[in-house]
Amino acid sequence: MLKNAFAVGCGGFIGAAARYLFSVFVNRINTGNFPISTLIINILGSFLIGFLTQLFSSLYPSNKKLLLFLTTGILGGFTTFSTFSLETVNLYQSGNMLYAALNIIFSIVFCISGAFLGKMLAGIIANA
């Protein structure tokens, strides 16, 4: 278990650094207000996590540590949206359409609400 955690941690470092560098690069080109770098990162991460999990389950089913390094580690550090996307697709493909829909709705509503409430609370504390 410790080896798996180490693999995930090393991958997380790579993914987080890649997200930062990619955002810096895209934001030099993008001068608008829309967060295009985050959108591109989330789309790319979602594609890659789906691709890698399917590829590994078909071609390398016993190489769990490398899959953890790539998906939970690198892509988890690159974007946690990729994990949300994969879990939602897995729910849908396994016939749990209701849970897939609830995961989408709850994630959007509660995560955005959480970010909003967190900002409000920090504002209250900072201005107290």
Short mmCIF file of N, CA, C and O in Angstrom, two decimals:
data_model
loop_
_atom_site.label_atom_id
_atom_site.label_comp_id
_atom_site.label_asym_id
_atom_site.label_seq_id
_atom_site.Cartn_x
_atom_site.Cartn_y
_atom_site.Cartn_z
N MET A 1 0.83 -1.20 0.00
CA MET A 1 0.00 0.00 0.00
C MET A 1 0.87 1.25 0.00
O MET A 1 0.52 2.23 -0.65
N LEU A 2 1.98 1.25 0.73
CA LEU A 2 2.86 2.41 0.76
C LEU A 2 3.50 2.67 -0.60
O LEU A 2 3.66 3.82 -1.00
N LYS A 3 3.82 1.60 -1.32
CA LYS A 3 4.39 1.75 -2.66
C LYS A 3 3.38 2.39 -3.60
O LYS A 3 3.74 3.23 -4.43
N ASN A 4 2.13 2.00 -3.47
CA ASN A 4 1.07 2.60 -4.29
C ASN A 4 0.91 4.08 -3.96
O ASN A 4 0.77 4.92 -4.85
N ALA A 5 0.93 4.42 -2.67
CA ALA A 5 0.81 5.82 -2.26
C ALA A 5 1.99 6.64 -2.78
O ALA A 5 1.82 7.78 -3.20
N PHE A 6 3.17 6.05 -2.77
CA PHE A 6 4.35 6.74 -3.30
C PHE A 6 4.21 6.97 -4.80
O PHE A 6 4.52 8.07 -5.30
N ALA A 7 3.72 5.96 -5.53
CA ALA A 7 3.51 6.09 -6.98
C ALA A 7 2.50 7.20 -7.27
O ALA A 7 2.70 8.02 -8.18
N VAL A 8 1.42 7.23 -6.51
CA VAL A 8 0.39 8.27 -6.69
C VAL A 8 0.97 9.64 -6.37
O VAL A 8 0.74 10.61 -7.10
N GLY A 9 1.73 9.74 -5.29
CA GLY A 9 2.32 11.03 -4.90
C GLY A 9 3.29 11.55 -5.94
O GLY A 9 3.27 12.75 -6.28
N CYS A 10 4.14 10.68 -6.48
CA CYS A 10 5.08 11.10 -7.54
C CYS A 10 4.32 11.56 -8.78
O CYS A 10 4.65 12.58 -9.38
N GLY A 11 3.29 10.80 -9.15
CA GLY A 11 2.48 11.19 -10.30
C GLY A 11 1.75 12.50 -10.06
O GLY A 11 1.63 13.33 -10.95
N GLY A 12 1.26 12.68 -8.83
CA GLY A 12 0.55 13.92 -8.48
C GLY A 12 1.43 15.14 -8.63
O GLY A 12 0.99 16.18 -9.12
N PHE A 13 2.70 15.00 -8.25
CA PHE A 13 3.65 16.10 -8.43
C PHE A 13 3.79 16.45 -9.91
O PHE A 13 3.72 17.62 -10.29
N ILE A 14 3.95 15.44 -10.73
CA ILE A 14 4.11 15.66 -12.17
C ILE A 14 2.85 16.29 -12.75
O ILE A 14 2.91 17.25 -13.53
N GLY A 15 1.67 15.77 -12.38
CA GLY A 15 0.42 16.30 -12.90
C GLY A 15 0.14 17.73 -12.49
O GLY A 15 -0.28 18.56 -13.30
N ALA A 16 0.40 18.04 -11.22
CA ALA A 16 0.17 19.40 -10.73
C ALA A 16 1.12 20.39 -11.40
O ALA A 16 0.71 21.49 -11.79
N ALA A 17 2.37 20.00 -11.56
CA ALA A 17 3.34 20.86 -12.24
C ALA A 17 2.95 21.05 -13.70
O ALA A 17 3.04 22.16 -14.24
N ALA A 18 2.48 19.98 -14.33
CA ALA A 18 2.06 20.07 -15.74
C ALA A 18 0.84 21.00 -15.88
O ALA A 18 0.76 21.79 -16.83
N ARG A 19 -0.09 20.90 -14.93
CA ARG A 19 -1.27 21.78 -14.98
C ARG A 19 -0.84 23.24 -14.87
O ARG A 19 -1.32 24.10 -15.61
N TYR A 20 0.05 23.54 -13.96
CA TYR A 20 0.52 24.91 -13.78
C TYR A 20 1.20 25.41 -15.05
O TYR A 20 0.88 26.50 -15.55
N LEU A 21 2.13 24.63 -15.59
CA LEU A 21 2.86 25.06 -16.79
C LEU A 21 1.94 25.22 -17.99
O LEU A 21 2.06 26.17 -18.76
N PHE A 22 0.99 24.29 -18.15
CA PHE A 22 0.04 24.37 -19.25
C PHE A 22 -0.82 25.62 -19.12
O PHE A 22 -1.05 26.34 -20.10
N SER A 23 -1.29 25.91 -17.90
CA SER A 23 -2.11 27.10 -17.67
C SER A 23 -1.34 28.38 -17.97
O SER A 23 -1.89 29.31 -18.58
N VAL A 24 -0.09 28.44 -17.54
CA VAL A 24 0.73 29.62 -17.82
C VAL A 24 0.87 29.81 -19.32
O VAL A 24 0.70 30.92 -19.84
N PHE A 25 1.13 28.72 -20.05
CA PHE A 25 1.30 28.80 -21.50
C PHE A 25 0.01 29.27 -22.18
O PHE A 25 0.02 30.21 -22.98
N VAL A 26 -1.11 28.65 -21.84
CA VAL A 26 -2.39 29.00 -22.48
C VAL A 26 -2.80 30.41 -22.11
O VAL A 26 -3.30 31.17 -22.95
N ASN A 27 -2.60 30.81 -20.87
CA ASN A 27 -3.02 32.15 -20.44
C ASN A 27 -2.18 33.26 -21.07
O ASN A 27 -2.61 34.41 -21.08
N ARG A 28 -1.01 32.93 -21.56
CA ARG A 28 -0.24 33.92 -22.32
C ARG A 28 -0.89 34.20 -23.67
O ARG A 28 -0.80 35.30 -24.19
N ILE A 29 -1.54 33.20 -24.21
CA ILE A 29 -2.21 33.33 -25.51
C ILE A 29 -3.62 33.88 -25.33
O ILE A 29 -4.06 34.75 -26.07
N ASN A 30 -4.33 33.37 -24.33
CA ASN A 30 -5.71 33.74 -24.07
C ASN A 30 -5.74 35.02 -23.23
O ASN A 30 -5.27 35.05 -22.11
N THR A 31 -6.33 36.07 -23.78
CA THR A 31 -6.41 37.32 -23.04
C THR A 31 -7.83 37.59 -22.53
O THR A 31 -8.05 38.60 -21.87
N GLY A 32 -8.76 36.68 -22.82
CA GLY A 32 -10.14 36.87 -22.37
C GLY A 32 -10.33 36.44 -20.93
O GLY A 32 -9.41 35.98 -20.26
N ASN A 33 -11.57 36.57 -20.46
CA ASN A 33 -11.91 36.23 -19.08
C ASN A 33 -12.32 34.77 -18.91
O ASN A 33 -12.35 34.27 -17.80
N PHE A 34 -12.66 34.09 -20.01
CA PHE A 34 -13.11 32.70 -19.90
C PHE A 34 -11.93 31.81 -19.55
O PHE A 34 -10.87 31.91 -20.15
N PRO A 35 -12.10 30.90 -18.57
CA PRO A 35 -10.99 30.04 -18.11
C PRO A 35 -10.71 28.89 -19.08
O PRO A 35 -10.89 27.72 -18.77
N ILE A 36 -10.25 29.24 -20.27
CA ILE A 36 -10.04 28.25 -21.33
C ILE A 36 -8.99 27.22 -20.95
O ILE A 36 -9.11 26.05 -21.31
N SER A 37 -7.95 27.62 -20.22
CA SER A 37 -6.92 26.64 -19.86
C SER A 37 -7.50 25.55 -18.96
O SER A 37 -7.21 24.36 -19.15
N THR A 38 -8.34 25.91 -18.01
CA THR A 38 -8.96 24.92 -17.13
C THR A 38 -9.88 24.01 -17.92
O THR A 38 -9.89 22.79 -17.72
N LEU A 39 -10.65 24.58 -18.82
CA LEU A 39 -11.55 23.78 -19.65
C LEU A 39 -10.75 22.78 -20.49
O LEU A 39 -11.09 21.59 -20.55
N ILE A 40 -9.69 23.25 -21.13
CA ILE A 40 -8.86 22.36 -21.95
C ILE A 40 -8.24 21.26 -21.09
O ILE A 40 -8.22 20.08 -21.46
N ILE A 41 -7.72 21.63 -19.92
CA ILE A 41 -7.12 20.66 -19.01
C ILE A 41 -8.16 19.61 -18.58
O ILE A 41 -7.87 18.42 -18.58
N ASN A 42 -9.36 20.05 -18.24
CA ASN A 42 -10.39 19.11 -17.83
C ASN A 42 -10.81 18.18 -18.95
O ASN A 42 -11.01 16.99 -18.74
N ILE A 43 -10.93 18.70 -20.16
CA ILE A 43 -11.30 17.86 -21.30
C ILE A 43 -10.18 16.87 -21.61
O ILE A 43 -10.42 15.67 -21.79
N LEU A 44 -8.95 17.36 -21.65
CA LEU A 44 -7.80 16.50 -21.93
C LEU A 44 -7.64 15.43 -20.85
O LEU A 44 -7.46 14.24 -21.15
N GLY A 45 -7.73 15.83 -19.59
CA GLY A 45 -7.62 14.88 -18.49
C GLY A 45 -8.72 13.83 -18.52
O GLY A 45 -8.48 12.65 -18.27
N SER A 46 -9.94 14.24 -18.84
CA SER A 46 -11.06 13.31 -18.92
C SER A 46 -10.86 12.32 -20.06
O SER A 46 -11.12 11.12 -19.91
N PHE A 47 -10.40 12.80 -21.20
CA PHE A 47 -10.11 11.90 -22.32
C PHE A 47 -9.02 10.91 -21.93
O PHE A 47 -9.15 9.70 -22.15
N LEU A 48 -7.93 11.42 -21.35
CA LEU A 48 -6.79 10.55 -21.03
C LEU A 48 -7.12 9.51 -19.96
O LEU A 48 -6.66 8.36 -20.05
N ILE A 49 -7.91 9.87 -18.95
CA ILE A 49 -8.24 8.88 -17.92
C ILE A 49 -9.13 7.78 -18.49
O ILE A 49 -8.97 6.60 -18.16
N GLY A 50 -10.04 8.14 -19.37
CA GLY A 50 -10.86 7.13 -20.03
C GLY A 50 -10.03 6.23 -20.93
O GLY A 50 -10.14 5.00 -20.91
N PHE A 51 -9.16 6.84 -21.71
CA PHE A 51 -8.28 6.10 -22.62
C PHE A 51 -7.37 5.14 -21.85
O PHE A 51 -7.27 3.96 -22.18
N LEU A 52 -6.70 5.65 -20.83
CA LEU A 52 -5.73 4.84 -20.10
C LEU A 52 -6.38 3.70 -19.31
O LEU A 52 -5.86 2.58 -19.29
N THR A 53 -7.52 3.96 -18.66
CA THR A 53 -8.16 2.89 -17.90
C THR A 53 -8.65 1.78 -18.83
O THR A 53 -8.52 0.60 -18.51
N GLN A 54 -9.18 2.14 -19.97
CA GLN A 54 -9.63 1.13 -20.93
C GLN A 54 -8.45 0.37 -21.51
O GLN A 54 -8.47 -0.86 -21.62
N LEU A 55 -7.40 1.08 -21.89
CA LEU A 55 -6.21 0.45 -22.47
C LEU A 55 -5.57 -0.52 -21.48
O LEU A 55 -5.24 -1.66 -21.82
N PHE A 56 -5.43 -0.08 -20.24
CA PHE A 56 -4.79 -0.93 -19.24
C PHE A 56 -5.65 -2.13 -18.87
O PHE A 56 -5.13 -3.22 -18.65
N SER A 57 -6.97 -1.96 -18.82
CA SER A 57 -7.82 -3.10 -18.49
C SER A 57 -7.79 -4.14 -19.60
O SER A 57 -7.94 -5.33 -19.35
N SER A 58 -7.55 -3.71 -20.83
CA SER A 58 -7.49 -4.63 -21.96
C SER A 58 -6.10 -5.22 -22.15
O SER A 58 -5.97 -6.42 -22.38
N LEU A 59 -5.06 -4.40 -22.10
CA LEU A 59 -3.72 -4.84 -22.46
C LEU A 59 -2.82 -5.17 -21.28
O LEU A 59 -1.95 -6.04 -21.38
N TYR A 60 -2.99 -4.47 -20.17
CA TYR A 60 -2.10 -4.64 -19.01
C TYR A 60 -2.90 -4.73 -17.71
O TYR A 60 -2.69 -3.93 -16.79
N PRO A 61 -3.80 -5.70 -17.59
CA PRO A 61 -4.67 -5.73 -16.41
C PRO A 61 -3.94 -5.94 -15.08
O PRO A 61 -4.46 -5.57 -14.03
N SER A 62 -2.75 -6.48 -15.11
CA SER A 62 -2.05 -6.75 -13.85
C SER A 62 -1.11 -5.61 -13.43
O SER A 62 -0.54 -5.66 -12.35
N ASN A 63 -0.96 -4.59 -14.27
CA ASN A 63 -0.04 -3.50 -13.95
C ASN A 63 -0.78 -2.37 -13.23
O ASN A 63 -0.92 -1.26 -13.75
N LYS A 64 -1.25 -2.66 -12.04
CA LYS A 64 -2.05 -1.70 -11.27
C LYS A 64 -1.25 -0.49 -10.80
O LYS A 64 -1.76 0.61 -10.76
N LYS A 65 0.00 -0.71 -10.44
CA LYS A 65 0.82 0.39 -9.90
C LYS A 65 1.05 1.46 -10.96
O LYS A 65 0.94 2.65 -10.68
N LEU A 66 1.36 1.06 -12.20
CA LEU A 66 1.56 2.03 -13.27
C LEU A 66 0.26 2.77 -13.57
O LEU A 66 0.26 3.98 -13.79
N LEU A 67 -0.85 2.05 -13.56
CA LEU A 67 -2.15 2.70 -13.80
C LEU A 67 -2.46 3.71 -12.70
O LEU A 67 -2.92 4.81 -13.00
N LEU A 68 -2.18 3.36 -11.45
CA LEU A 68 -2.36 4.31 -10.35
C LEU A 68 -1.48 5.54 -10.54
O LEU A 68 -1.92 6.67 -10.34
N PHE A 69 -0.24 5.33 -10.92
CA PHE A 69 0.70 6.43 -11.16
C PHE A 69 0.16 7.37 -12.24
O PHE A 69 0.16 8.60 -12.07
N LEU A 70 -0.33 6.79 -13.33
CA LEU A 70 -0.80 7.60 -14.46
C LEU A 70 -2.14 8.27 -14.21
O LEU A 70 -2.32 9.45 -14.52
N THR A 71 -3.09 7.51 -13.65
CA THR A 71 -4.46 8.05 -13.51
C THR A 71 -4.65 8.82 -12.21
O THR A 71 -4.87 10.03 -12.23
N THR A 72 -4.56 8.14 -11.08
CA THR A 72 -4.77 8.81 -9.79
C THR A 72 -3.67 9.83 -9.54
O THR A 72 -3.93 10.91 -9.01
N GLY A 73 -2.44 9.48 -9.93
CA GLY A 73 -1.31 10.37 -9.71
C GLY A 73 -1.26 11.53 -10.70
O GLY A 73 -1.65 12.65 -10.37
N ILE A 74 -0.79 11.24 -11.91
CA ILE A 74 -0.58 12.33 -12.88
C ILE A 74 -1.89 13.02 -13.24
O ILE A 74 -2.00 14.25 -13.14
N LEU A 75 -2.89 12.25 -13.65
CA LEU A 75 -4.14 12.89 -14.07
C LEU A 75 -4.92 13.46 -12.89
O LEU A 75 -5.61 14.47 -13.03
N GLY A 76 -4.80 12.82 -11.72
CA GLY A 76 -5.42 13.38 -10.52
C GLY A 76 -4.80 14.72 -10.14
O GLY A 76 -5.49 15.63 -9.71
N GLY A 77 -3.49 14.83 -10.31
CA GLY A 77 -2.81 16.11 -10.07
C GLY A 77 -3.08 17.11 -11.17
O GLY A 77 -3.16 18.31 -10.94
N PHE A 78 -3.24 16.61 -12.38
CA PHE A 78 -3.52 17.47 -13.53
C PHE A 78 -4.93 18.02 -13.44
O PHE A 78 -5.17 19.20 -13.65
N THR A 79 -5.89 17.15 -13.09
CA THR A 79 -7.27 17.58 -12.93
C THR A 79 -8.07 16.52 -12.20
O THR A 79 -8.08 15.37 -12.60
N THR A 80 -8.75 16.88 -11.13
CA THR A 80 -9.63 15.93 -10.48
C THR A 80 -10.93 15.77 -11.25
O THR A 80 -11.69 14.84 -11.02
N PHE A 81 -11.18 16.65 -12.17
CA PHE A 81 -12.37 16.54 -13.00
C PHE A 81 -12.34 15.27 -13.81
O PHE A 81 -13.39 14.70 -14.12
N SER A 82 -11.15 14.79 -14.16
CA SER A 82 -11.03 13.56 -14.94
C SER A 82 -11.58 12.37 -14.15
O SER A 82 -12.26 11.51 -14.71
N THR A 83 -11.33 12.32 -12.86
CA THR A 83 -11.85 11.23 -12.03
C THR A 83 -13.36 11.31 -11.95
O THR A 83 -14.06 10.29 -12.10
N PHE A 84 -13.90 12.48 -11.73
CA PHE A 84 -15.35 12.68 -11.73
C PHE A 84 -15.95 12.20 -13.05
O PHE A 84 -16.96 11.49 -13.06
N SER A 85 -15.33 12.54 -14.16
CA SER A 85 -15.83 12.16 -15.47
C SER A 85 -15.84 10.64 -15.65
O SER A 85 -16.82 10.06 -16.11
N LEU A 86 -14.73 10.00 -15.27
CA LEU A 86 -14.64 8.55 -15.40
C LEU A 86 -15.67 7.85 -14.51
O LEU A 86 -16.35 6.92 -14.96
N GLU A 87 -15.81 8.29 -13.28
CA GLU A 87 -16.77 7.67 -12.38
C GLU A 87 -18.19 7.82 -12.91
O GLU A 87 -19.01 6.89 -12.81
N THR A 88 -18.50 8.96 -13.49
CA THR A 88 -19.83 9.19 -14.04
C THR A 88 -20.07 8.28 -15.25
O THR A 88 -21.13 7.67 -15.38
N VAL A 89 -19.08 8.18 -16.13
CA VAL A 89 -19.19 7.28 -17.29
C VAL A 89 -19.33 5.83 -16.84
O VAL A 89 -20.15 5.08 -17.38
N ASN A 90 -18.55 5.43 -15.84
CA ASN A 90 -18.64 4.06 -15.33
C ASN A 90 -20.03 3.77 -14.76
O ASN A 90 -20.59 2.69 -14.97
N LEU A 91 -20.59 4.73 -14.03
CA LEU A 91 -21.95 4.56 -13.51
C LEU A 91 -22.94 4.39 -14.66
O LEU A 91 -23.80 3.50 -14.63
N TYR A 92 -22.83 5.22 -15.66
CA TYR A 92 -23.73 5.16 -16.82
C TYR A 92 -23.59 3.83 -17.55
O TYR A 92 -24.58 3.16 -17.86
N GLN A 93 -22.34 3.41 -17.81
CA GLN A 93 -22.11 2.18 -18.56
C GLN A 93 -22.54 0.93 -17.79
O GLN A 93 -22.86 -0.08 -18.39
N SER A 94 -22.55 1.01 -16.47
CA SER A 94 -22.98 -0.14 -15.68
C SER A 94 -24.50 -0.14 -15.46
O SER A 94 -25.01 -0.96 -14.70
N GLY A 95 -25.19 0.79 -16.10
CA GLY A 95 -26.64 0.83 -16.01
C GLY A 95 -27.20 1.68 -14.89
O GLY A 95 -28.40 1.69 -14.67
N ASN A 96 -26.35 2.36 -14.18
CA ASN A 96 -26.79 3.22 -13.07
C ASN A 96 -27.00 4.65 -13.55
O ASN A 96 -26.32 5.57 -13.11
N MET A 97 -27.95 4.82 -14.47
CA MET A 97 -28.19 6.14 -15.04
C MET A 97 -28.61 7.16 -13.98
O MET A 97 -28.20 8.30 -14.05
N LEU A 98 -29.40 6.73 -13.01
CA LEU A 98 -29.83 7.64 -11.96
C LEU A 98 -28.63 8.14 -11.16
O LEU A 98 -28.50 9.34 -10.92
N TYR A 99 -27.74 7.23 -10.77
CA TYR A 99 -26.56 7.64 -10.01
C TYR A 99 -25.64 8.51 -10.85
O TYR A 99 -25.03 9.44 -10.34
N ALA A 100 -25.54 8.21 -12.13
CA ALA A 100 -24.71 9.04 -13.01
C ALA A 100 -25.27 10.46 -13.06
O ALA A 100 -24.53 11.44 -12.92
N ALA A 101 -26.58 10.57 -13.23
CA ALA A 101 -27.22 11.89 -13.28
C ALA A 101 -27.08 12.61 -11.94
O ALA A 101 -26.78 13.81 -11.90
N LEU A 102 -27.28 11.89 -10.85
CA LEU A 102 -27.14 12.50 -9.53
C LEU A 102 -25.71 12.96 -9.28
O LEU A 102 -25.49 14.02 -8.68
N ASN A 103 -24.75 12.17 -9.73
CA ASN A 103 -23.35 12.56 -9.56
C ASN A 103 -23.07 13.87 -10.30
O ASN A 103 -22.39 14.75 -9.77
N ILE A 104 -23.61 14.00 -11.48
CA ILE A 104 -23.43 15.24 -12.26
C ILE A 104 -24.09 16.41 -11.53
O ILE A 104 -23.47 17.45 -11.30
N ILE A 105 -25.35 16.23 -11.18
CA ILE A 105 -26.10 17.32 -10.55
C ILE A 105 -25.50 17.71 -9.21
O ILE A 105 -25.25 18.90 -8.95
N PHE A 106 -25.24 16.71 -8.35
CA PHE A 106 -24.68 17.00 -7.03
C PHE A 106 -23.31 17.64 -7.14
O PHE A 106 -23.00 18.58 -6.39
N SER A 107 -22.48 17.14 -8.05
CA SER A 107 -21.13 17.68 -8.18
C SER A 107 -21.18 19.14 -8.61
O SER A 107 -20.47 19.98 -8.05
N ILE A 108 -22.00 19.44 -9.59
CA ILE A 108 -22.08 20.82 -10.07
C ILE A 108 -22.67 21.74 -8.99
O ILE A 108 -22.07 22.75 -8.63
N VAL A 109 -23.81 21.36 -8.45
CA VAL A 109 -24.49 22.22 -7.49
C VAL A 109 -23.69 22.37 -6.20
O VAL A 109 -23.43 23.49 -5.74
N PHE A 110 -23.24 21.25 -5.62
CA PHE A 110 -22.59 21.32 -4.32
C PHE A 110 -21.16 21.83 -4.40
O PHE A 110 -20.69 22.53 -3.50
N CYS A 111 -20.45 21.47 -5.46
CA CYS A 111 -19.06 21.96 -5.57
C CYS A 111 -19.02 23.46 -5.83
O CYS A 111 -18.23 24.18 -5.23
N ILE A 112 -19.88 23.93 -6.72
CA ILE A 112 -19.93 25.37 -6.97
C ILE A 112 -20.44 26.11 -5.72
O ILE A 112 -19.91 27.15 -5.34
N SER A 113 -21.44 25.53 -5.06
CA SER A 113 -21.93 26.13 -3.81
C SER A 113 -20.83 26.14 -2.76
O SER A 113 -20.68 27.13 -2.02
N GLY A 114 -20.07 25.05 -2.67
CA GLY A 114 -18.98 24.98 -1.71
C GLY A 114 -17.93 26.05 -1.96
O GLY A 114 -17.46 26.72 -1.03
N ALA A 115 -17.57 26.23 -3.23
CA ALA A 115 -16.60 27.27 -3.57
C ALA A 115 -17.15 28.65 -3.22
O ALA A 115 -16.43 29.49 -2.67
N PHE A 116 -18.42 28.88 -3.53
CA PHE A 116 -19.05 30.17 -3.23
C PHE A 116 -19.09 30.41 -1.72
O PHE A 116 -18.71 31.49 -1.23
N LEU A 117 -19.55 29.41 -0.97
CA LEU A 117 -19.64 29.57 0.48
C LEU A 117 -18.27 29.71 1.13
O LEU A 117 -18.09 30.49 2.07
N GLY A 118 -17.29 28.98 0.61
CA GLY A 118 -15.92 29.11 1.12
C GLY A 118 -15.38 30.51 0.91
O GLY A 118 -14.76 31.10 1.81
N LYS A 119 -15.64 31.07 -0.26
CA LYS A 119 -15.20 32.44 -0.54
C LYS A 119 -15.93 33.42 0.37
O LYS A 119 -15.32 34.37 0.90
N MET A 120 -17.23 33.21 0.59
CA MET A 120 -17.99 34.10 1.47
C MET A 120 -17.45 34.05 2.89
O MET A 120 -17.25 35.09 3.52
N LEU A 121 -17.20 32.84 3.40
CA LEU A 121 -16.70 32.68 4.75
C LEU A 121 -15.33 33.33 4.90
O LEU A 121 -15.06 34.03 5.88
N ALA A 122 -14.47 33.12 3.92
CA ALA A 122 -13.13 33.74 3.98
C ALA A 122 -13.24 35.25 3.96
O ALA A 122 -12.50 35.95 4.66
N GLY A 123 -14.18 35.78 3.18
CA GLY A 123 -14.40 37.23 3.14
C GLY A 123 -14.87 37.77 4.47
O GLY A 123 -14.42 38.83 4.93
N ILE A 124 -15.75 37.04 5.12
CA ILE A 124 -16.24 37.44 6.44
C ILE A 124 -15.10 37.44 7.46
O ILE A 124 -14.93 38.39 8.23
N ILE A 125 -14.30 36.37 7.43
CA ILE A 125 -13.18 36.26 8.37
C ILE A 125 -12.14 37.33 8.10
O ILE A 125 -11.64 37.99 9.02
N ALA A 126 -11.86 37.59 6.83
CA ALA A 126 -10.83 38.59 6.47
C ALA A 126 -11.28 39.99 6.84
O ALA A 126 -10.45 40.85 7.14
N ASN A 127 -12.58 40.25 6.78
CA ASN A 127 -13.08 41.59 7.08
C ASN A 127 -13.51 41.78 8.53
O ASN A 127 -14.00 42.85 8.89
N ALA A 128 -13.34 40.74 9.34
CA ALA A 128 -13.77 40.83 10.76
C ALA A 128 -12.78 41.62 11.59
O ALA A 128 -11.66 41.81 11.34
#
